[in-house]
PDB file of C-alpha atoms in Angstrom:
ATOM      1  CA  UNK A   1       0.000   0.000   0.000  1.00 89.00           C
ATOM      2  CA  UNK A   2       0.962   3.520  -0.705  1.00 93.00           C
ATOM      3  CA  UNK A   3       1.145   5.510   2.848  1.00 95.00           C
ATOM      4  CA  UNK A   4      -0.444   9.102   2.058  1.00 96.00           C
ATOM      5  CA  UNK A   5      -1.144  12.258   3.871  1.00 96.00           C
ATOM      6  CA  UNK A   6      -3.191  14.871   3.699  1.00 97.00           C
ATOM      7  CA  UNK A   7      -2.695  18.571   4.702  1.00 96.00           C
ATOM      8  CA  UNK A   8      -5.170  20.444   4.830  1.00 95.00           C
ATOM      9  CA  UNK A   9      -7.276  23.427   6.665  1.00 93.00           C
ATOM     10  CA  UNK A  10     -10.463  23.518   5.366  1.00 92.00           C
ATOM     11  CA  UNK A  11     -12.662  20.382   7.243  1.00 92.00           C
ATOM     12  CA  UNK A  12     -14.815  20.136   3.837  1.00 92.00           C
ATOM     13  CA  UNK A  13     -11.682  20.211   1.195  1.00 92.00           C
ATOM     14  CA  UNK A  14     -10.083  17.432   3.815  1.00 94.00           C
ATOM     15  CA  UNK A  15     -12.961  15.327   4.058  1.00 94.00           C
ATOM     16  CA  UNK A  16     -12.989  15.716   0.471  1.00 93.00           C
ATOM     17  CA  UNK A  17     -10.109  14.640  -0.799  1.00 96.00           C
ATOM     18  CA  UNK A  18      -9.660  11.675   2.471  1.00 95.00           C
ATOM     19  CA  UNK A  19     -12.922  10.022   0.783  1.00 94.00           C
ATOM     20  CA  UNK A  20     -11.863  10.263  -2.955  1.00 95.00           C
ATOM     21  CA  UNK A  21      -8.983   8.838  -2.248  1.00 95.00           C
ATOM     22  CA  UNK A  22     -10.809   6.453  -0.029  1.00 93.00           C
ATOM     23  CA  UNK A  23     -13.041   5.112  -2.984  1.00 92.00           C
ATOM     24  CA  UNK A  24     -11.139   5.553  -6.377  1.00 92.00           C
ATOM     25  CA  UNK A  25      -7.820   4.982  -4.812  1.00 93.00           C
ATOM     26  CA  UNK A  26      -8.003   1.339  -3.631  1.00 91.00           C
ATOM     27  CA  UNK A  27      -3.927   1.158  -3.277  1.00 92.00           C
ATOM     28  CA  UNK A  28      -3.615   4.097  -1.224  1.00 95.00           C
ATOM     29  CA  UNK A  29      -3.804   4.364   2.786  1.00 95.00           C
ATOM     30  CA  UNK A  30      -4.352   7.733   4.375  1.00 96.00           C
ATOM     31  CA  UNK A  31      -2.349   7.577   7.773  1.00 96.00           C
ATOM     32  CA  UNK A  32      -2.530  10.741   8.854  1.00 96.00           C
ATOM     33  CA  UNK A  33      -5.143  13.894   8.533  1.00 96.00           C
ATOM     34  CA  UNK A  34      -3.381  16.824   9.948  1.00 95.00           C
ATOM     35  CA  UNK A  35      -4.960  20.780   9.137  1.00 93.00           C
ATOM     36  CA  UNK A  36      -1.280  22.878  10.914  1.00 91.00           C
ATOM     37  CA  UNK A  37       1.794  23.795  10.372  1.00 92.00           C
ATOM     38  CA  UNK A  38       2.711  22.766  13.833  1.00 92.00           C
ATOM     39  CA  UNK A  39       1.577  19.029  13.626  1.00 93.00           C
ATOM     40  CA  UNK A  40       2.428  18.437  10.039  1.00 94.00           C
ATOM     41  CA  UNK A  41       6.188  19.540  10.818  1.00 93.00           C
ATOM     42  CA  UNK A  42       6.738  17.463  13.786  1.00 94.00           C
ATOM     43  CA  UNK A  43       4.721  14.238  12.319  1.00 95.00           C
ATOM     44  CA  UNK A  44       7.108  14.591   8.738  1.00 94.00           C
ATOM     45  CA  UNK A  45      10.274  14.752  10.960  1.00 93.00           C
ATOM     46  CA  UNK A  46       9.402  11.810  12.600  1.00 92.00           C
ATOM     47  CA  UNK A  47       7.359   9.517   9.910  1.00 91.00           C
ATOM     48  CA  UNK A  48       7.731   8.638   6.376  1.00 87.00           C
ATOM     49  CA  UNK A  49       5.029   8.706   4.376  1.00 94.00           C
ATOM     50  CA  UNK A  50       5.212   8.081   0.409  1.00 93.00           C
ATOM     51  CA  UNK A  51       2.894  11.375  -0.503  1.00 94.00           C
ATOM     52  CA  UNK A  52       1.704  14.271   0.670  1.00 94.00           C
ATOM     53  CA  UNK A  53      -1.381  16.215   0.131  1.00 95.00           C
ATOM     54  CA  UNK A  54      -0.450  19.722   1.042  1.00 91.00           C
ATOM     55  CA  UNK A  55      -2.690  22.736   0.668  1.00 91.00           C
ATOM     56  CA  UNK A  56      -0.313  25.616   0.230  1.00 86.00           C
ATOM     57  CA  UNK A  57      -2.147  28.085   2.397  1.00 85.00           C
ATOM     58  CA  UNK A  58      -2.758  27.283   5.762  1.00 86.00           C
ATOM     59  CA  UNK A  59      -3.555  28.834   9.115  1.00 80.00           C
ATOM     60  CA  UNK A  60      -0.509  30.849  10.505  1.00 77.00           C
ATOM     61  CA  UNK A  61       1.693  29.812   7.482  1.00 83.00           C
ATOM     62  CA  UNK A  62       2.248  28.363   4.603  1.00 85.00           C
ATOM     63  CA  UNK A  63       3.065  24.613   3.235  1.00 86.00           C
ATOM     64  CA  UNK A  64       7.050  26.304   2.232  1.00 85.00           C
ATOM     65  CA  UNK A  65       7.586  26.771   5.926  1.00 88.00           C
ATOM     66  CA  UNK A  66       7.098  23.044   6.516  1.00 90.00           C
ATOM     67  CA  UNK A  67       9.095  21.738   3.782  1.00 87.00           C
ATOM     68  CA  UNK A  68      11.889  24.077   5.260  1.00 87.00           C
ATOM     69  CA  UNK A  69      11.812  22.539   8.677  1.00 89.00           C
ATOM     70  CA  UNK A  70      12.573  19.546   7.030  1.00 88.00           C
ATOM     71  CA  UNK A  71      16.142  18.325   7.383  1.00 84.00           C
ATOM     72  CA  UNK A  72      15.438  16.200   3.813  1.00 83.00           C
ATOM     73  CA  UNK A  73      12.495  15.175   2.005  1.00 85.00           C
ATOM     74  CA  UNK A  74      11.877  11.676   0.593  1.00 84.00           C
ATOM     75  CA  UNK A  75       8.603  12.240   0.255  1.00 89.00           C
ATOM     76  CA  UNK A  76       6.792  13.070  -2.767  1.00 89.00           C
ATOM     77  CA  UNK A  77       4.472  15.933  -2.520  1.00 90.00           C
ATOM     78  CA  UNK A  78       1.203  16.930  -4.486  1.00 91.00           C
ATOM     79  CA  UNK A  79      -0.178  20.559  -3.614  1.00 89.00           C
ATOM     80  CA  UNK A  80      -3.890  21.350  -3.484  1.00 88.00           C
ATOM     81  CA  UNK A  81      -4.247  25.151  -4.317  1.00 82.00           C
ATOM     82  CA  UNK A  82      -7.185  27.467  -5.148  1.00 77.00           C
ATOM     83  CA  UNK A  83      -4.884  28.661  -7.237  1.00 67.00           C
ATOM     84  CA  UNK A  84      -4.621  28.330 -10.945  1.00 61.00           C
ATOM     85  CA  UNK A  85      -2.321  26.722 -13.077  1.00 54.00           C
ATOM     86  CA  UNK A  86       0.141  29.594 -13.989  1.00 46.00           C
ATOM     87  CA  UNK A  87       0.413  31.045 -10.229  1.00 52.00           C
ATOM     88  CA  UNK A  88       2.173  27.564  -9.463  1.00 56.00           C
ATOM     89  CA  UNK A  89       3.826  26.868 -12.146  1.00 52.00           C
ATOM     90  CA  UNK A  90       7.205  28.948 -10.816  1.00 45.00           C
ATOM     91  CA  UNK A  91       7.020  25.882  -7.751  1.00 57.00           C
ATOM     92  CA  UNK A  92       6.316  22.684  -9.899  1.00 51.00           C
ATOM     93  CA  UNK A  93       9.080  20.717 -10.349  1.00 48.00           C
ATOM     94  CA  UNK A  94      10.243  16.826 -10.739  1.00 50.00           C
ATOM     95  CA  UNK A  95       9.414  15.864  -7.158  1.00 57.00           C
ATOM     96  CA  UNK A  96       6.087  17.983  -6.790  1.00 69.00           C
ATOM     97  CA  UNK A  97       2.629  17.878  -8.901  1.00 81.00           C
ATOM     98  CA  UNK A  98      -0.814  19.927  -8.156  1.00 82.00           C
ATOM     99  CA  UNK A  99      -4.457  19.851  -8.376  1.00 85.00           C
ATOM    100  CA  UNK A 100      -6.642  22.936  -8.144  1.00 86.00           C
ATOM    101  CA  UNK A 101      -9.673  23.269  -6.270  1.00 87.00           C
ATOM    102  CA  UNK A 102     -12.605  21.785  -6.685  1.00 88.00           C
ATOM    103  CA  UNK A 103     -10.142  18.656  -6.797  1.00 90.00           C
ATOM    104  CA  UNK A 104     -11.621  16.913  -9.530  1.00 89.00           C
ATOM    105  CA  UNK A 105     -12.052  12.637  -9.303  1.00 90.00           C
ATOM    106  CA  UNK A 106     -10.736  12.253 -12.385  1.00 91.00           C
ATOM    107  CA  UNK A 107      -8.071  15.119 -12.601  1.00 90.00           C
ATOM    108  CA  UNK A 108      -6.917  13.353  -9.415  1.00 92.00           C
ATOM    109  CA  UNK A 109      -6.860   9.677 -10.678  1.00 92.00           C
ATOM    110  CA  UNK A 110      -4.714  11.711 -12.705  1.00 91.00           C
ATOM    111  CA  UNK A 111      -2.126  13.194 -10.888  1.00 90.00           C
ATOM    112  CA  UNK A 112      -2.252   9.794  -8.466  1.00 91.00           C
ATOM    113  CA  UNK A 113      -1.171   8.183 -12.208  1.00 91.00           C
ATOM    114  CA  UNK A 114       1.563  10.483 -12.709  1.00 88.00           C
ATOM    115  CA  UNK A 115       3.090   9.747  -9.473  1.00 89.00           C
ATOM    116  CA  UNK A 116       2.708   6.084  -9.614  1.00 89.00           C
ATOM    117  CA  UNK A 117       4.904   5.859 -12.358  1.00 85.00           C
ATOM    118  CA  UNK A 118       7.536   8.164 -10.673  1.00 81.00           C
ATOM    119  CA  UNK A 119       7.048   5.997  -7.469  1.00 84.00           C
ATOM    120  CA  UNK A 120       7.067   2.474  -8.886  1.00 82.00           C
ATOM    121  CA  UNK A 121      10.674   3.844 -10.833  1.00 77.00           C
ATOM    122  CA  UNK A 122      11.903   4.705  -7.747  1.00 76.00           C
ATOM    123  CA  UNK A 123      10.803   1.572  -5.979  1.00 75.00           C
ATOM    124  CA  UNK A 124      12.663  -0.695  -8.451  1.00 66.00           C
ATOM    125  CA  UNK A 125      15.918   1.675  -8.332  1.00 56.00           C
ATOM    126  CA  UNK A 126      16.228   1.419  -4.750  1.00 65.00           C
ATOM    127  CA  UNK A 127      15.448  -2.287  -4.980  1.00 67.00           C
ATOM    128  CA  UNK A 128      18.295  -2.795  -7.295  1.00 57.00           C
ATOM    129  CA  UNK A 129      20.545  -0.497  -4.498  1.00 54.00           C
ATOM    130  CA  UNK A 130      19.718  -2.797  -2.266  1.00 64.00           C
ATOM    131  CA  UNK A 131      20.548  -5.565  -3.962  1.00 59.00           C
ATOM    132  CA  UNK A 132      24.333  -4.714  -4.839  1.00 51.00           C
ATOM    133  CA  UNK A 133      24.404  -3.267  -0.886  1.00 59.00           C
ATOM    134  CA  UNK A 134      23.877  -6.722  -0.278  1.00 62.00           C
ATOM    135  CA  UNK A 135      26.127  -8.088  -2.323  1.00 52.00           C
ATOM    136  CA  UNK A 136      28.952  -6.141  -1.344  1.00 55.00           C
ATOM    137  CA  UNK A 137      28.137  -6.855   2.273  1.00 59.00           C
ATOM    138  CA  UNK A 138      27.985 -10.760   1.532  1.00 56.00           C
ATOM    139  CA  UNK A 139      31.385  -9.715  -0.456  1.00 57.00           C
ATOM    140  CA  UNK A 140      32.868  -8.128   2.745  1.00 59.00           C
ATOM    141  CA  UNK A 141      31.938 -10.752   4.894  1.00 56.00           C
ATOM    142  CA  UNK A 142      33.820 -13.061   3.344  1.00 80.00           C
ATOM    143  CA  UNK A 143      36.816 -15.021   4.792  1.00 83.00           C
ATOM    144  CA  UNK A 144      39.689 -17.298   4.275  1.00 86.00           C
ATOM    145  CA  UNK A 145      41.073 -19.835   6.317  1.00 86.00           C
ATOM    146  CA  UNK A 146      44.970 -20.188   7.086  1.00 88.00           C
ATOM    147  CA  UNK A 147      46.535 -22.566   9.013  1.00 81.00           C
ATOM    148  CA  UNK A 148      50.247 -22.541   9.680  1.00 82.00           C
ATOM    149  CA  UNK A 149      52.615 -24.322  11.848  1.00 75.00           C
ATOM    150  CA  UNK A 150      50.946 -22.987  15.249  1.00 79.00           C
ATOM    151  CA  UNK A 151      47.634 -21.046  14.736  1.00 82.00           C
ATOM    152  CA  UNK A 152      44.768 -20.938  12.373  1.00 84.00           C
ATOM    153  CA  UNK A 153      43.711 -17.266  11.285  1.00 86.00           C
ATOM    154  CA  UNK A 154      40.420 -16.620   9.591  1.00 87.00           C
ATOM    155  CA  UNK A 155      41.316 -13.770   7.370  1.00 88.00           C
ATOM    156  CA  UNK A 156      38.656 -11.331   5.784  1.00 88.00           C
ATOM    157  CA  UNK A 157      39.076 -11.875   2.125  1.00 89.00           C
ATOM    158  CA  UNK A 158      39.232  -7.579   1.357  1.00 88.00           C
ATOM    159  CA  UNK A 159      42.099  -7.001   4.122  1.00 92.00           C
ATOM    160  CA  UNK A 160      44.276  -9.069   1.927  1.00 94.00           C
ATOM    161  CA  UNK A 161      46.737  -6.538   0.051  1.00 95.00           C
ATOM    162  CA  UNK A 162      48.867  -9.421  -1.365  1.00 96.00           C
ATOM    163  CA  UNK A 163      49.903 -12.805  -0.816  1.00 96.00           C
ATOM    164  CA  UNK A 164      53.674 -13.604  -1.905  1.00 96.00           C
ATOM    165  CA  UNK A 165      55.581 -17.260  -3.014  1.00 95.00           C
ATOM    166  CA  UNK A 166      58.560 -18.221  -0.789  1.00 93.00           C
ATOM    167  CA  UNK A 167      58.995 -21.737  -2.082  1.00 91.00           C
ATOM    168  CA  UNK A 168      56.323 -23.829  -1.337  1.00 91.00           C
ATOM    169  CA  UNK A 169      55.035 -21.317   1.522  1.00 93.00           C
ATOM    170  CA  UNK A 170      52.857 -18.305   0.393  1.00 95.00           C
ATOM    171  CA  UNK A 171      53.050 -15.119   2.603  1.00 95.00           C
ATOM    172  CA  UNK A 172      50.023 -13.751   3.013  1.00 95.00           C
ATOM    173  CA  UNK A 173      50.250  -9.203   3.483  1.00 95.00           C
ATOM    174  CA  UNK A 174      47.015  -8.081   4.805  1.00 94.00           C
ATOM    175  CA  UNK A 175      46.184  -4.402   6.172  1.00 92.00           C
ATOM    176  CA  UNK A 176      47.230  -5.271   9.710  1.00 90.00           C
ATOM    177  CA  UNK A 177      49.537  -8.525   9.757  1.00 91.00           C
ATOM    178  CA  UNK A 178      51.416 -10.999   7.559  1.00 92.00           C
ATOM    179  CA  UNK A 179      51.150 -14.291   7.876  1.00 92.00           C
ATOM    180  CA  UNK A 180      52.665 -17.636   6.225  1.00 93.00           C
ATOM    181  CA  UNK A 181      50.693 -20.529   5.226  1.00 92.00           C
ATOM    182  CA  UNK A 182      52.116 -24.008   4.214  1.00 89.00           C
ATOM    183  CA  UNK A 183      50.283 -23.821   0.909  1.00 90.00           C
ATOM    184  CA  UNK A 184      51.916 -22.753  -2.279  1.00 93.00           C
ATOM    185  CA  UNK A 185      51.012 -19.558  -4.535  1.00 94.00           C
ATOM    186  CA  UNK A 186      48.901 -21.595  -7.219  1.00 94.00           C
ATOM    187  CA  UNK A 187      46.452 -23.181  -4.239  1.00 92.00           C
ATOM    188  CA  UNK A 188      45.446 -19.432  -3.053  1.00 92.00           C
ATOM    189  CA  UNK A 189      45.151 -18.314  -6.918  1.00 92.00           C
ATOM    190  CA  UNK A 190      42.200 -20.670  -7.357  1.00 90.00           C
ATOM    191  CA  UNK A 191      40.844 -19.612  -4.310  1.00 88.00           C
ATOM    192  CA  UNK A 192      41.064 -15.999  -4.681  1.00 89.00           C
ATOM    193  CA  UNK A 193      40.967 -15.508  -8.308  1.00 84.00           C
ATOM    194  CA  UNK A 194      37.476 -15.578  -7.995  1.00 80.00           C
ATOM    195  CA  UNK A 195      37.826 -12.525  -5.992  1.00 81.00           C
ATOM    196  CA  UNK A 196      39.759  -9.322  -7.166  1.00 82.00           C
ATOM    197  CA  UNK A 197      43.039 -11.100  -6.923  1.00 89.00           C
ATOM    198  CA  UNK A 198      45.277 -11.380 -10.063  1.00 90.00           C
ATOM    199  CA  UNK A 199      48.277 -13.352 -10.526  1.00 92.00           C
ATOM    200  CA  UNK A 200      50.458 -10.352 -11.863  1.00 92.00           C
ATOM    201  CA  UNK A 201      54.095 -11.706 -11.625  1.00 93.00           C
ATOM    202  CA  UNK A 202      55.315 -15.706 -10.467  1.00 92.00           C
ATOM    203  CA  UNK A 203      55.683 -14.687  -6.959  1.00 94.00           C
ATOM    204  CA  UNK A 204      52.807 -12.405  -6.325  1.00 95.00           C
ATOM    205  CA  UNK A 205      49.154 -12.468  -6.370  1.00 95.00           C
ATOM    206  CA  UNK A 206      47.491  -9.163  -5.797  1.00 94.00           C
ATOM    207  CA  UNK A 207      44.119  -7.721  -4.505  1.00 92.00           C
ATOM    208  CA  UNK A 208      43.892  -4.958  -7.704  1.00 88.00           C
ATOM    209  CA  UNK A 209      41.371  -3.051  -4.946  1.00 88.00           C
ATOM    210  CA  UNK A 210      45.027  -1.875  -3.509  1.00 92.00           C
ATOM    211  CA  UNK A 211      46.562  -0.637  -6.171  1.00 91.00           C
ATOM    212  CA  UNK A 212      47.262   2.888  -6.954  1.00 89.00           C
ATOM    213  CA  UNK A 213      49.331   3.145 -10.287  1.00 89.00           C
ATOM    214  CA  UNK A 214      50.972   0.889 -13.314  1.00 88.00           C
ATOM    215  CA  UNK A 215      54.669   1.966 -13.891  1.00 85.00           C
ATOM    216  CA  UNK A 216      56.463   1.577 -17.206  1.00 80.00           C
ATOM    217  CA  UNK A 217      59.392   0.123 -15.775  1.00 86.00           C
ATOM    218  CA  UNK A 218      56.954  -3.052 -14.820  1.00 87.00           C
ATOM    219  CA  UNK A 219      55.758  -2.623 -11.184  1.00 91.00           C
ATOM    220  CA  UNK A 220      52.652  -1.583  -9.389  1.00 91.00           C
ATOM    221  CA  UNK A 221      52.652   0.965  -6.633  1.00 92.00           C
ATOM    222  CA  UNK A 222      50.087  -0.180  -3.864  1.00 93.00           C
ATOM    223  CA  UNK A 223      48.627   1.747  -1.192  1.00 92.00           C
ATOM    224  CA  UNK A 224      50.924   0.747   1.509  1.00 91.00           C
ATOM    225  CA  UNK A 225      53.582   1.839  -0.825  1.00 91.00           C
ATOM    226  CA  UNK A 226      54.646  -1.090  -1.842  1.00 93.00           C
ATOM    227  CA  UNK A 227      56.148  -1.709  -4.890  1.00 93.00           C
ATOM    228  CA  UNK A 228      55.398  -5.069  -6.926  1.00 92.00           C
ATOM    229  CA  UNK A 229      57.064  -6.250  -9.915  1.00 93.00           C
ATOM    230  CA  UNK A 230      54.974  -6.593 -12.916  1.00 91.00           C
ATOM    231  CA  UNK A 231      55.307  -9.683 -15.424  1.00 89.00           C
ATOM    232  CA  UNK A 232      55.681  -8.019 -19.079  1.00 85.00           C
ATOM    233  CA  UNK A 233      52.681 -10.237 -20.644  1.00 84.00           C
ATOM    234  CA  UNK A 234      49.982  -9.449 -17.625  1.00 83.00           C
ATOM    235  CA  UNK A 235      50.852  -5.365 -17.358  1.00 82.00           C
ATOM    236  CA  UNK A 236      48.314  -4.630 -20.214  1.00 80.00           C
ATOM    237  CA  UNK A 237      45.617  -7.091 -18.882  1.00 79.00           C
ATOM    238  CA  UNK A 238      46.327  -5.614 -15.464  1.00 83.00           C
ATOM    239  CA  UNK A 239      45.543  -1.716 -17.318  1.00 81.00           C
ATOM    240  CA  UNK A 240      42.366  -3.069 -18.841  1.00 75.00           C
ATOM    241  CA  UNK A 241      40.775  -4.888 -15.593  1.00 73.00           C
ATOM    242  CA  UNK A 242      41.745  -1.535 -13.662  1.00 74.00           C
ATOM    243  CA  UNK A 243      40.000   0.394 -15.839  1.00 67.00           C
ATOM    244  CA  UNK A 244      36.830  -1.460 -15.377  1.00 59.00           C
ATOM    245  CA  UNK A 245      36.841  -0.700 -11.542  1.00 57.00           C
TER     246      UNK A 245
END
């Protein structure tokens, strides 16, 4: 259901509108009738709604003095005005349609349609925001699992910088420790090549999320200052993956 609310200081233009919205607006719930400045302010700082009704005049104000005490407004807003159509249009912008009075049923099916569209848009972007916000925190949450001659260490999989070959030992460079594991090199590539890891020279495999530039004498600075050399054959696959971050 779409939350609404309706602001309003005439009883008959509120009763109005609450009922038309009541019976030709099936997907709509009116939570809150308010007819002040006073009441509207504090219930917008402290609720949500998805659109507001807002008569522009009202007693001791006006609807502008509301929308000011607003620290932000994620809220779509529809004025009703006695006004006509060229006194608002210096106010209407993306976020904000009107209806004149006598609202009209059908003028405000509507206006209800115009916002729909904007609001079902907006629905599926932040549903897609969500989405990768999940993903990266799935990504973040991620961990590996190192075992060496005395401990085991559950390492998460973005605080590795780099993880280096010495012999059949790999030495593992994260943002806080180092650490070496009695695997070789190759076993953490297939681990961690699924990840943003690349395999840029023999004896290094690097998180590409550290590093700052490409140098032409065939290293990578990193940003711990490290430098890293670069095999010849993977610096321009190295540019191009970079480039896609």
């Amino acid at each position: 259901m779409i939350k609404a609310v309706i602001i309003e200081d005439e009883f008959n233009a509120l009763n109005t509108l609450d009922k038309l919205i009541k019976y030709t607006q099936k997907d709509i719930e009116v939570i809150a009738k308010i007819d002040n400045i006073t009441e509207a302010t504090t219930f917008l700082k402290s609720q949500t709604p998805d659109l507001v009704f807002m008569d522009i005049e009202l007693i001791g104000g006006n609807a502008f003095q509301i929308l000011e005490a607003l620290d932000s407004i994620a809220f779509k807003i529809i004025f009703t005005t006695a006004y006509d159509e060229f006194a608002i249009k210096a106010i209407k912008f993306d976020t904000i349609d009107y209806l004149l009075k006598p609202i009209d049923s059908e003028e405000l099916s509507e206006c209800i349609d115009r916002f729909r569209v904007a609001f079902k848009k907006e629905q599926v972007y932040k549903s897609a925001i969500d989405k990768v916000s999940e993903i990266n925190e799935k990504e973040n949450q991620k961990t590996l699992l190192i075992k060496t001659a005395d401990a085991q260490y559950f390492l998460q999989i973005k605080d590795i910088i780099r993880c280096q070959s010495d012999g059949s030992y790999t030495i593992f460079h994260t943002v806080d420790k180092k650490i070496m594991s009695a695997r070789n090199l190759k076993y953490y590539e297939n681990i961690l090549s699924e990840h943003t890891f690349v395999r840029v020279h023999q004896s290094h495999l690097v998180n590409i999320k550290y590093i700052k530039t490409i140098s032409a004498n065939n290293t990578v600075s990193l940003t711990n200052n490290e430098k890293i050399p670069v095999a010849t054959r993977k610096k321009s696959y190295l540019k191009q993956l970079l480039d896609t971050l």
